[in-house]
Tab-separated table of C-alpha atoms and ligand atoms in Angstrom:
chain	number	residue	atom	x	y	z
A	294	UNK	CA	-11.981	2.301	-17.261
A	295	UNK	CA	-11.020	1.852	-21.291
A	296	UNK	CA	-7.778	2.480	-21.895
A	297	UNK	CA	-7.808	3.662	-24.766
A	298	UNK	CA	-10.019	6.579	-23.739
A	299	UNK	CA	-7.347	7.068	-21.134
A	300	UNK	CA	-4.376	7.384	-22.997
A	301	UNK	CA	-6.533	10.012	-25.283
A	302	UNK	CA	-6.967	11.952	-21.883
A	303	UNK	CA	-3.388	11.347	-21.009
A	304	UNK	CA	-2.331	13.199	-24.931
A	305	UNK	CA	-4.275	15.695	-23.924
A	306	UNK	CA	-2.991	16.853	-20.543
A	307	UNK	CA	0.541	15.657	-22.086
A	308	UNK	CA	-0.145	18.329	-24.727
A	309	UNK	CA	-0.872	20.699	-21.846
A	310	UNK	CA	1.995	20.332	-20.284
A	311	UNK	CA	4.671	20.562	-22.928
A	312	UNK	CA	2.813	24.289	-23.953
A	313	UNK	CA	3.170	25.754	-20.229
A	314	UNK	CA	6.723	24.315	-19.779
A	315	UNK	CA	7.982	25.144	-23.110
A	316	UNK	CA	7.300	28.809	-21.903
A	317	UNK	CA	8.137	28.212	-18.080
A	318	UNK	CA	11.460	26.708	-19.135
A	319	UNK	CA	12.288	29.684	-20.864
A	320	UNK	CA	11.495	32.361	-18.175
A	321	UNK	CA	13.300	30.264	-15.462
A	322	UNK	CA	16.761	29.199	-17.418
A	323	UNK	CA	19.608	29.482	-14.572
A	324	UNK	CA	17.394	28.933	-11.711
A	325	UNK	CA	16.567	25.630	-9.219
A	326	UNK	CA	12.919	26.165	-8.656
A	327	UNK	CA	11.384	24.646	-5.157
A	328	UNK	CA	7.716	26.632	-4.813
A	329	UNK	CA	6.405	30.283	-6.441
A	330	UNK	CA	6.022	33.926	-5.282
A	331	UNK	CA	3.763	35.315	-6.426
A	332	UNK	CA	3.182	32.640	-9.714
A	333	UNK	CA	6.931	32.785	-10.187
A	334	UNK	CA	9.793	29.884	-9.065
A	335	UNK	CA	12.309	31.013	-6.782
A	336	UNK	CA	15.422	29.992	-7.243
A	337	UNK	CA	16.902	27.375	-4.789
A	338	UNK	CA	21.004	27.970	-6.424
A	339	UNK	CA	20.602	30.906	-4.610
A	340	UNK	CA	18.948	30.424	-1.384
A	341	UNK	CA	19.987	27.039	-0.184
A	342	UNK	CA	22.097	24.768	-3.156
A	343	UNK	CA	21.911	21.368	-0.914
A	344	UNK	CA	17.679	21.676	-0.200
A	345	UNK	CA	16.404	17.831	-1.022
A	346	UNK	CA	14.264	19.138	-3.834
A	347	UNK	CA	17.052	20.490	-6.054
A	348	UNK	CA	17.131	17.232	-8.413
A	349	UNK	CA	13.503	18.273	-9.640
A	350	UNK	CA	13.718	20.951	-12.129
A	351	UNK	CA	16.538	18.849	-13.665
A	352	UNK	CA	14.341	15.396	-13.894
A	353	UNK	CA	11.761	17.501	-15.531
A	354	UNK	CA	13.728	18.858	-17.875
A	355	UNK	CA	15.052	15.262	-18.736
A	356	UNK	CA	11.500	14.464	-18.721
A	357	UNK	CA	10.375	17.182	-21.641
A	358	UNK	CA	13.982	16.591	-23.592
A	359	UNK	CA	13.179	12.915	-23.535
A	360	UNK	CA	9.616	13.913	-25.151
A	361	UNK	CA	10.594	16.561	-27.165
A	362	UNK	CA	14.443	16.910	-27.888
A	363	UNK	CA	14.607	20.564	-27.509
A	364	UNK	CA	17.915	21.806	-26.587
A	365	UNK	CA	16.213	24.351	-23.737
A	366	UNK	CA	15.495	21.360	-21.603
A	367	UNK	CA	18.690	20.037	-21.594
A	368	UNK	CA	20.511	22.856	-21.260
A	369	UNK	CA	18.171	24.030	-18.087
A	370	UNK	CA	19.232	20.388	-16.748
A	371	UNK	CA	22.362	20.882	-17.192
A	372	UNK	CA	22.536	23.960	-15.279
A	373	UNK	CA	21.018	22.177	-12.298
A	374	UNK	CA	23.502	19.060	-12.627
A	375	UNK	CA	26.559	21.849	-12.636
A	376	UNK	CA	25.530	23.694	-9.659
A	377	UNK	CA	24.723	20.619	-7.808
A	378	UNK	CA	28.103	19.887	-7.569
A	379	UNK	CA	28.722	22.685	-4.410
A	380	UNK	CA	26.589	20.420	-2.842
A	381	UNK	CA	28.452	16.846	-3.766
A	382	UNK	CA	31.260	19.036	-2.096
A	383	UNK	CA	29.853	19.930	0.957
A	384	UNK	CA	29.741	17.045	3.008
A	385	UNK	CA	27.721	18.224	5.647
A	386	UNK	CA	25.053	19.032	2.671
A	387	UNK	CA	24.807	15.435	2.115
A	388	UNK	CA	22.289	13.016	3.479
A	389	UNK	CA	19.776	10.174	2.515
A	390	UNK	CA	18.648	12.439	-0.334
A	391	UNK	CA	21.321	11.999	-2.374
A	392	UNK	CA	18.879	9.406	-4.885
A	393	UNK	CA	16.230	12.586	-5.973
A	394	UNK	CA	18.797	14.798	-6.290
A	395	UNK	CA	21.337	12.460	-8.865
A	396	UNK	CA	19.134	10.150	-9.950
A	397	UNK	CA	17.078	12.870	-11.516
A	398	UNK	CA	19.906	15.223	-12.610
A	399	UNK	CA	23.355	13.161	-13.188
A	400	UNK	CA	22.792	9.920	-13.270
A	401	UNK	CA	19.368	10.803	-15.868
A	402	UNK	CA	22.372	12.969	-18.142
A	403	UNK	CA	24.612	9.289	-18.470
A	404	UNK	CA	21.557	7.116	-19.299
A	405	UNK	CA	20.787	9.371	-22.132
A	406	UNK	CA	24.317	9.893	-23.465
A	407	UNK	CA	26.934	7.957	-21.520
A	408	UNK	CA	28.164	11.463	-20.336
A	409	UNK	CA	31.006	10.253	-18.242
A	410	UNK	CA	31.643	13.421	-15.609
A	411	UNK	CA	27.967	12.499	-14.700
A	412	UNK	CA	28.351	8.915	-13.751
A	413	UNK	CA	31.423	10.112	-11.910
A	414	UNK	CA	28.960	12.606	-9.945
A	415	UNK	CA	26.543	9.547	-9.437
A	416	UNK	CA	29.425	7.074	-8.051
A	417	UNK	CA	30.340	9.967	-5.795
A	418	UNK	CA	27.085	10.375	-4.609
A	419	UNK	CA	26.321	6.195	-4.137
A	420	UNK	CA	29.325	6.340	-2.296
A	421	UNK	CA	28.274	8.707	-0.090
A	422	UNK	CA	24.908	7.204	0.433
A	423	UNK	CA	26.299	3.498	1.512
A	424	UNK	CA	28.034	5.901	3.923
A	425	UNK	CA	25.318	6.445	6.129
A	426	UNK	CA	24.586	2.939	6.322
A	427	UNK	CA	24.702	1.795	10.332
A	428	UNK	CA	25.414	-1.797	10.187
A	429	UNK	CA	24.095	-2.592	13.647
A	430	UNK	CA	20.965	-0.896	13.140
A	431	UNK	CA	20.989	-2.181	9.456
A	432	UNK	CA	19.172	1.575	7.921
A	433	UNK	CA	20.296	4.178	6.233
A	434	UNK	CA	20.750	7.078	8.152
A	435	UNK	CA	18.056	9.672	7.212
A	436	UNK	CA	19.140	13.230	8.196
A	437	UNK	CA	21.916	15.332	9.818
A	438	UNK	CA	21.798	17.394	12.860
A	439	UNK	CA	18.733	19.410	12.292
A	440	UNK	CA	17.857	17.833	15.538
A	441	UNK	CA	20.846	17.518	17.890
A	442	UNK	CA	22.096	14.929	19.279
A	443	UNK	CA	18.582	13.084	17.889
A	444	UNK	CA	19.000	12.165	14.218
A	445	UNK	CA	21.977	9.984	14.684
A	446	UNK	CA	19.726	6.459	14.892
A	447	UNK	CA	16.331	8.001	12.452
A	448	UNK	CA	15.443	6.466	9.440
A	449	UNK	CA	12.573	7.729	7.522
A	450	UNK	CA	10.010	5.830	4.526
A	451	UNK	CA	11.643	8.704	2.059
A	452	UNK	CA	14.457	6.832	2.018
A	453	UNK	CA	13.090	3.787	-0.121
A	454	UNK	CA	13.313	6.499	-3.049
A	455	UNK	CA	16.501	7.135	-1.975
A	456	UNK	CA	17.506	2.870	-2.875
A	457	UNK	CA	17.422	2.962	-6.519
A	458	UNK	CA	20.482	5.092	-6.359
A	459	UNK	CA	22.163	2.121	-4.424
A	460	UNK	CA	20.771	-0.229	-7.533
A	461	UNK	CA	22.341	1.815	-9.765
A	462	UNK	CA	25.397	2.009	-8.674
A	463	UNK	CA	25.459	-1.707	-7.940
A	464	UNK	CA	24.247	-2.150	-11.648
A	465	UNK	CA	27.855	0.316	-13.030
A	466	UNK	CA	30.116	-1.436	-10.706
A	467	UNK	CA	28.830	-4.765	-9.773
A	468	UNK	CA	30.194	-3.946	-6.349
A	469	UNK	CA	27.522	-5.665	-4.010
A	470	UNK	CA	28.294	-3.253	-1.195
A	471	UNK	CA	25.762	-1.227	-2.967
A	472	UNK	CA	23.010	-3.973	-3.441
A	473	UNK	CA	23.245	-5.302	0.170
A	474	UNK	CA	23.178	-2.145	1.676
A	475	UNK	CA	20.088	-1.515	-0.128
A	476	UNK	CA	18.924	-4.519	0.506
A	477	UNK	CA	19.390	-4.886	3.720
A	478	UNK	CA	17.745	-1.201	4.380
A	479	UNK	CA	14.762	-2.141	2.452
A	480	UNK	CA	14.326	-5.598	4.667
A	481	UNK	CA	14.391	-3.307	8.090
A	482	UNK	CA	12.184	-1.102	6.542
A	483	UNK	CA	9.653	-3.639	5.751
A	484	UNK	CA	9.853	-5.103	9.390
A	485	UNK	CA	9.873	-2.024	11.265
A	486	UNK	CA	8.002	0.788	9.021
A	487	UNK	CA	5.195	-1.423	7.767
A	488	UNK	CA	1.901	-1.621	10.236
A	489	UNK	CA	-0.435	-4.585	10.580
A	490	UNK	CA	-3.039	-2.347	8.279
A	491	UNK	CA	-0.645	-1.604	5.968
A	492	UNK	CA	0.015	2.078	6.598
A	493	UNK	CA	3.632	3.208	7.152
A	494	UNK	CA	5.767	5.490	10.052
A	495	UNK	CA	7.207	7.847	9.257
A	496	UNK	CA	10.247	7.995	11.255
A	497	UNK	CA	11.657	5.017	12.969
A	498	UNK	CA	14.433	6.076	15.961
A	499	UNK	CA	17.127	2.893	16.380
A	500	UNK	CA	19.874	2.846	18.894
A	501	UNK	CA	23.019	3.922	16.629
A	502	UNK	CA	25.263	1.772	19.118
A	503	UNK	CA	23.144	-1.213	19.750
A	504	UNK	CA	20.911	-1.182	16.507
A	505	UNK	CA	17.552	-1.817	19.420
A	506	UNK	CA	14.428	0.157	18.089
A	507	UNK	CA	13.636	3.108	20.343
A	508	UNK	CA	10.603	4.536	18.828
A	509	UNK	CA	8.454	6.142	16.140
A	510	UNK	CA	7.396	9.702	15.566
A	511	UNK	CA	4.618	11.248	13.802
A	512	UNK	CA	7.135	13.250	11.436
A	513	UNK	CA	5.822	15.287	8.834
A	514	UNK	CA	2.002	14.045	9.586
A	515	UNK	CA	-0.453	14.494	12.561
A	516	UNK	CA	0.646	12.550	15.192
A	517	UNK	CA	2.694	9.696	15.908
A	518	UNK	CA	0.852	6.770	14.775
A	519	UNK	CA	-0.979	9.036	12.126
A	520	UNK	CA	-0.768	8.163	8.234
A	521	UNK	CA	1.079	10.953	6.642
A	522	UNK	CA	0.189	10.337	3.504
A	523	UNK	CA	3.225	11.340	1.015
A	524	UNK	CA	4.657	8.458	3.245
A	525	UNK	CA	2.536	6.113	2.790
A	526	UNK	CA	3.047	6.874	-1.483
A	527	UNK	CA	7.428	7.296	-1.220
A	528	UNK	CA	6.333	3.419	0.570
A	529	UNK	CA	4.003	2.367	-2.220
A	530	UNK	CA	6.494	3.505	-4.942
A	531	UNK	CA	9.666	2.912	-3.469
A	532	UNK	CA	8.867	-0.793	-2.361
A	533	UNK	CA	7.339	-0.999	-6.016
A	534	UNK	CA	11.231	-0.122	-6.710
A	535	UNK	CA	12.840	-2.219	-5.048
A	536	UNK	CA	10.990	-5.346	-6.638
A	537	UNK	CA	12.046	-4.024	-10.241
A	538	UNK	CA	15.454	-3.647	-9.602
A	539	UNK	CA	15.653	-7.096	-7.068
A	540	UNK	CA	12.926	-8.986	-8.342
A	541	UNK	CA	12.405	-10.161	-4.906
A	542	UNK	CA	8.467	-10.477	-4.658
A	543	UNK	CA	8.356	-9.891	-1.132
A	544	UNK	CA	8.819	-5.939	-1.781
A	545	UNK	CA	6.147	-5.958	-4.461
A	546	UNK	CA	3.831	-7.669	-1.714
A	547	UNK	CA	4.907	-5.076	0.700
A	548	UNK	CA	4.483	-2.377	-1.783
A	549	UNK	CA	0.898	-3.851	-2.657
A	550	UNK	CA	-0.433	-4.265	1.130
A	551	UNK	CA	0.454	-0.266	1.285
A	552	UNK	CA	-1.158	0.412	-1.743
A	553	UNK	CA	-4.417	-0.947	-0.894
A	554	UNK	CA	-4.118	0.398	2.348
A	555	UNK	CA	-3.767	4.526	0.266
A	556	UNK	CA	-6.750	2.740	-1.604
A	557	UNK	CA	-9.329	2.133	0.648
A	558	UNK	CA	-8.522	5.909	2.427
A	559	UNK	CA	-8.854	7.666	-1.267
A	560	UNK	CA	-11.798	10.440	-0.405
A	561	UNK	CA	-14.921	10.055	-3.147
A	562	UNK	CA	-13.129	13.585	-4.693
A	563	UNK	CA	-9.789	11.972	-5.442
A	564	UNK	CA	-7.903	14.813	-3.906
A	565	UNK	CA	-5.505	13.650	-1.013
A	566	UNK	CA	-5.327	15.058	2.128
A	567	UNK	CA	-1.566	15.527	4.040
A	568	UNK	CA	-2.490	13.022	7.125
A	569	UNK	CA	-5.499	9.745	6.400
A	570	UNK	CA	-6.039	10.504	9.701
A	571	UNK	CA	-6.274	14.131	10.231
A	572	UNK	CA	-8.881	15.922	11.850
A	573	UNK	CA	-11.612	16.883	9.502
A	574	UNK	CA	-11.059	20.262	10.225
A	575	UNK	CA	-9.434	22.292	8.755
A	576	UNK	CA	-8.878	19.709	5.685
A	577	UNK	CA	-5.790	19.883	4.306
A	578	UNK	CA	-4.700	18.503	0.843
A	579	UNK	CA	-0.950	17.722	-0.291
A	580	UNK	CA	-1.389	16.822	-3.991
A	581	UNK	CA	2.280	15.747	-4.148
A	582	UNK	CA	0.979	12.164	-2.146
A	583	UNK	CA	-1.348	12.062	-5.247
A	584	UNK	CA	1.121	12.041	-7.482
A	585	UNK	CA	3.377	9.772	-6.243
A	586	UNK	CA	1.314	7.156	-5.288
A	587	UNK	CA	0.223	7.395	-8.990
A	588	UNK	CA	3.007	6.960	-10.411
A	589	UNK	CA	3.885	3.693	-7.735
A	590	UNK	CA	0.082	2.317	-8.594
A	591	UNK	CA	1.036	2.696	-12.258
A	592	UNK	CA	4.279	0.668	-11.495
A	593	UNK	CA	2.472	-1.929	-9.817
A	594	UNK	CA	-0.045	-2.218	-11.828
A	595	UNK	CA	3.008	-3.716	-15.089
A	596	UNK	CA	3.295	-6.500	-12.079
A	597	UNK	CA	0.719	-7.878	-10.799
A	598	UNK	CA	-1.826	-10.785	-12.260
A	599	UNK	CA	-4.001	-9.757	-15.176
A	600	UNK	CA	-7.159	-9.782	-12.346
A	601	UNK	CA	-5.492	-7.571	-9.773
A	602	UNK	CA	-4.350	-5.055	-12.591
A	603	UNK	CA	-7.375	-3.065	-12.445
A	604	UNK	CA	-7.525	-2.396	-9.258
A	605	UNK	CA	-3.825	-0.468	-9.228
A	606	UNK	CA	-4.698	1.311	-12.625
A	607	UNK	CA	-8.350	2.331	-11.910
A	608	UNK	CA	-6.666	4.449	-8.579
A	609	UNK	CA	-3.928	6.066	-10.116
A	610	UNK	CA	-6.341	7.026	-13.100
A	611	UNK	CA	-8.685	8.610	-10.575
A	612	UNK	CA	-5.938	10.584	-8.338
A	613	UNK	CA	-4.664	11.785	-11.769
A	614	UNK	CA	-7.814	13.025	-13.509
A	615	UNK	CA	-8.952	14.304	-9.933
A	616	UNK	CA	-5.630	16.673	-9.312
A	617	UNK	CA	-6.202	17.591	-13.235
A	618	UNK	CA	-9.573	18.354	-12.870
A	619	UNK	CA	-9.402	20.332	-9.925
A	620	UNK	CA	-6.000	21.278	-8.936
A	621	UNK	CA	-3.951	22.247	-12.128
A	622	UNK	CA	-3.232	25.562	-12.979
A	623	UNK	CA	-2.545	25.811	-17.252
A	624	UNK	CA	-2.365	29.669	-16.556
A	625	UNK	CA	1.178	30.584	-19.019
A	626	UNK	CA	1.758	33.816	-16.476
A	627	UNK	CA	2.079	30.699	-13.755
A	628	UNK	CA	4.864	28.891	-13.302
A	629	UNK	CA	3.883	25.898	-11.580
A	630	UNK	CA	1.407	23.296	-12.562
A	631	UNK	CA	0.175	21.468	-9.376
A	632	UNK	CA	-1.597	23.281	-6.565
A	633	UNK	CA	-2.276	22.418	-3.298
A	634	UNK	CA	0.914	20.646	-2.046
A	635	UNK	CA	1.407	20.696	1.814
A	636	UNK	CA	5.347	20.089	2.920
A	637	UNK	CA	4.286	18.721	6.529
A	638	UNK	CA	0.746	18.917	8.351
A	639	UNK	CA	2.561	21.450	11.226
A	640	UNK	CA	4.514	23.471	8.978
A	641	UNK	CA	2.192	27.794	8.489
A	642	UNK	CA	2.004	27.278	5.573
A	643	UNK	CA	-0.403	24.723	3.693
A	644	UNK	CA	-1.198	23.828	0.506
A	645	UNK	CA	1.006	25.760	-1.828
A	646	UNK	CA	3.299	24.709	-5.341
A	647	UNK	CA	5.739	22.242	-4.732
A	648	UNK	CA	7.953	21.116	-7.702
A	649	UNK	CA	7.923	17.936	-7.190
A	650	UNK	CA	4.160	17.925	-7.539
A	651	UNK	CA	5.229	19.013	-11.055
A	652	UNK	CA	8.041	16.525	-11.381
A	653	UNK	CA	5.624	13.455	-10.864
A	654	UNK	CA	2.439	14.531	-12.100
A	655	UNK	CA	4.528	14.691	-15.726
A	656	UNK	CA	6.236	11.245	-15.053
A	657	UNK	CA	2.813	9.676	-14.380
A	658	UNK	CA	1.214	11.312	-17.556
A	659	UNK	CA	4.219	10.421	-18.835
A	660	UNK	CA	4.143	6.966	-18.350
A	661	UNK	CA	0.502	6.575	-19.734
A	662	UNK	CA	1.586	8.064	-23.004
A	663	UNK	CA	5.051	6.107	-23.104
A	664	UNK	CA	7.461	9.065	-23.357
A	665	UNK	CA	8.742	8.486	-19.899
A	666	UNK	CA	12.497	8.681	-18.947
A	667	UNK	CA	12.351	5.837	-16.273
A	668	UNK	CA	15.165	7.557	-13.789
A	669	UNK	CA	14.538	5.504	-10.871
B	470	LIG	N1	11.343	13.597	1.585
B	470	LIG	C1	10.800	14.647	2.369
B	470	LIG	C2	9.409	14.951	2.057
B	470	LIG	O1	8.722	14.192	1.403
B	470	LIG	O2	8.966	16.000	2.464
């Protein structure tokens, strides 16, 4: 591919982008958008303040201010960062998500202006993260009850997203609480999440009392021992992660065996489905794992020797002009961009707007034009 033709392509869709959301920002002030009705984003303050999504709208409004400095986008981020804090408050609210929701909202606010209520939101937040740590077990515990009685000893590949919040934190108060904890998560996650092809689990059950693995499930994929693939991408990206903020080189390995595993299962269209190994039929896409494992590839690809680069860059550059091609809606009367996101392979519903298919299609186009706001 020539870059420069690329970052052309990348102005373009860059220019795109800052048109719709200039209007969609307007028509949605006050609101925490997670998917349309209709064309239009509901509003997530209202129907459920602690969903794990609710960072999104914020870290894409970061994302435009950064690129634009118009006062809408912060404001609209602020908004989000306010109402957010019902949830820091509700401690029952609170689980491994804690990283997309302040990362993108709070702890984005301080790196731009040293805002201090929102690195007080982000230590809060840290805190309560390295509180779900099971020292035994040595993971972070994923969810709450939503299971009963099950979720107690689950960890799930999200959570390597999840880390950076941990590296933060460790990075304000040189505490190294933070930075082991994270650490430590990330090494059981490699051992026990990682198969001998390189694809990832989803969900890994421990023993909360002994720390012994029990099992794996299938999660939001097929089938237990299937390849859901926004996994395998949170995997690619968040191990990618980990190596920036560590430098340890055995997470960008990690992160580059599950890369080339996402490679080699890329369909000839460049449009993702939810599970590598679904049945054939129906075929159903989630364009969020496109994203995401763009924006890890494009991460990996700043790392890796000057002969290996191309392989990392070519792939995200296909997923990304693929989903623009074919599955981006510029339509002003529409609020989302991205189409065809799947939430889990069992779930009704299939292939619908998802805002964080918004959130990191703009951070990869983002990074290829150089206005990113890194918030990981
Ligand atoms: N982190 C949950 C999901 O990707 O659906």
């Amino acid at each position: 591919m020539d870059r420069v033709k690329d970052k052309n392509w990348a102005e373009e869709v860059a220019k795109k982008i800052r048109e719709k959301v200039s209007i969609v920002a307007v028509r949605n002030q006050n609101k925490i958008p997670y998917t349309t009705v209709d064309g239009l984003f509901n509003d997530m303050s209202v129907e459920n303040v602690c969903w794990w999504t609710n960072g999104f709208w914020g870290g894409m409004m970061w994302q435009l201010y950064n690129a634009t400095k118009e006062d809408i986008y912060k404001e609209n981020a602020l908004d989000t960062e306010r109402k957010l804090d019902q949830n820091l408050m509700n401690a029952m609210g609170m689980d491994h998500d804690s990283g997309f929701k302040w990362l993108t909202t709070a702890i984005a606010h301080y790196r731009l202006t040293g805002n201090q209520e929102s690195r007080n939101r982000g230590l809060l937040a840290a805190n309560d993260l390295a509180g779900r740590f099971n020292p035994v077990g040595r993971f972070i515990r994923a969810w709450n009850e939503n299971v009963p009685g099950k979720t107690i000893g689950w960890a799930i590949i999200d959570c390597m997203m999840n880390l950076p919040l941990l590296y933060w934190a460790y990075e304000e108060t040189k505490d190294p609480r933070f930075m082991q904890i994270a650490t430590i998560h990330a090494d059981t996650a490699e051992k026990y999440f990682i198969r001998g092809d390189g694809s990832v689990n989803h969900i890994v059950e421990f023993n909360p009392n002994t720390g012994e693995m029990v099992r794996t499930y299938g999660g939001q994929g097929y089938e237990e021992g299937s390849s859901w693939t926004r996994g395998q991408a949170w995997a690619i990206y968040g191990f990618a992660l980990s190596y920036i903020h560590t430098k340890n080189t055995r997470y960008l390995d990690a992160a580059k065996r599950i890369a080339n595993y996402f490679i080699a299962n890329i369909p000839d269209n460049g449009l993702i489905p939810v599970d590598f190994r679904q049945p054939q039929d129906p075929w159903i896409e989630d364009s969020c794992a496109s994203v995401i494992a763009a924006c890890g590839l494009l991460e990996i690809e700043k790392y890796v020797t000057e002969h290996e680069k191309h392989i990392y860059y070519n792939n995200a550059l296909k997923l990304l002009k693929s989903l623009e091609a074919n599955r981006c809606n510029w339509d002003t009367n529409t609020d989302n961009i991205v189409e065809n996101c799947t939430a889990a392979y069992h779930d009704e519903k299939h292939e619908f707007a998802i805002i964080y298919g918004d959130y990191f299609f703009i951070e990869a186009i983002w990074k290829l034009t150089g206005q990113e706001l890194f918030i990981w």
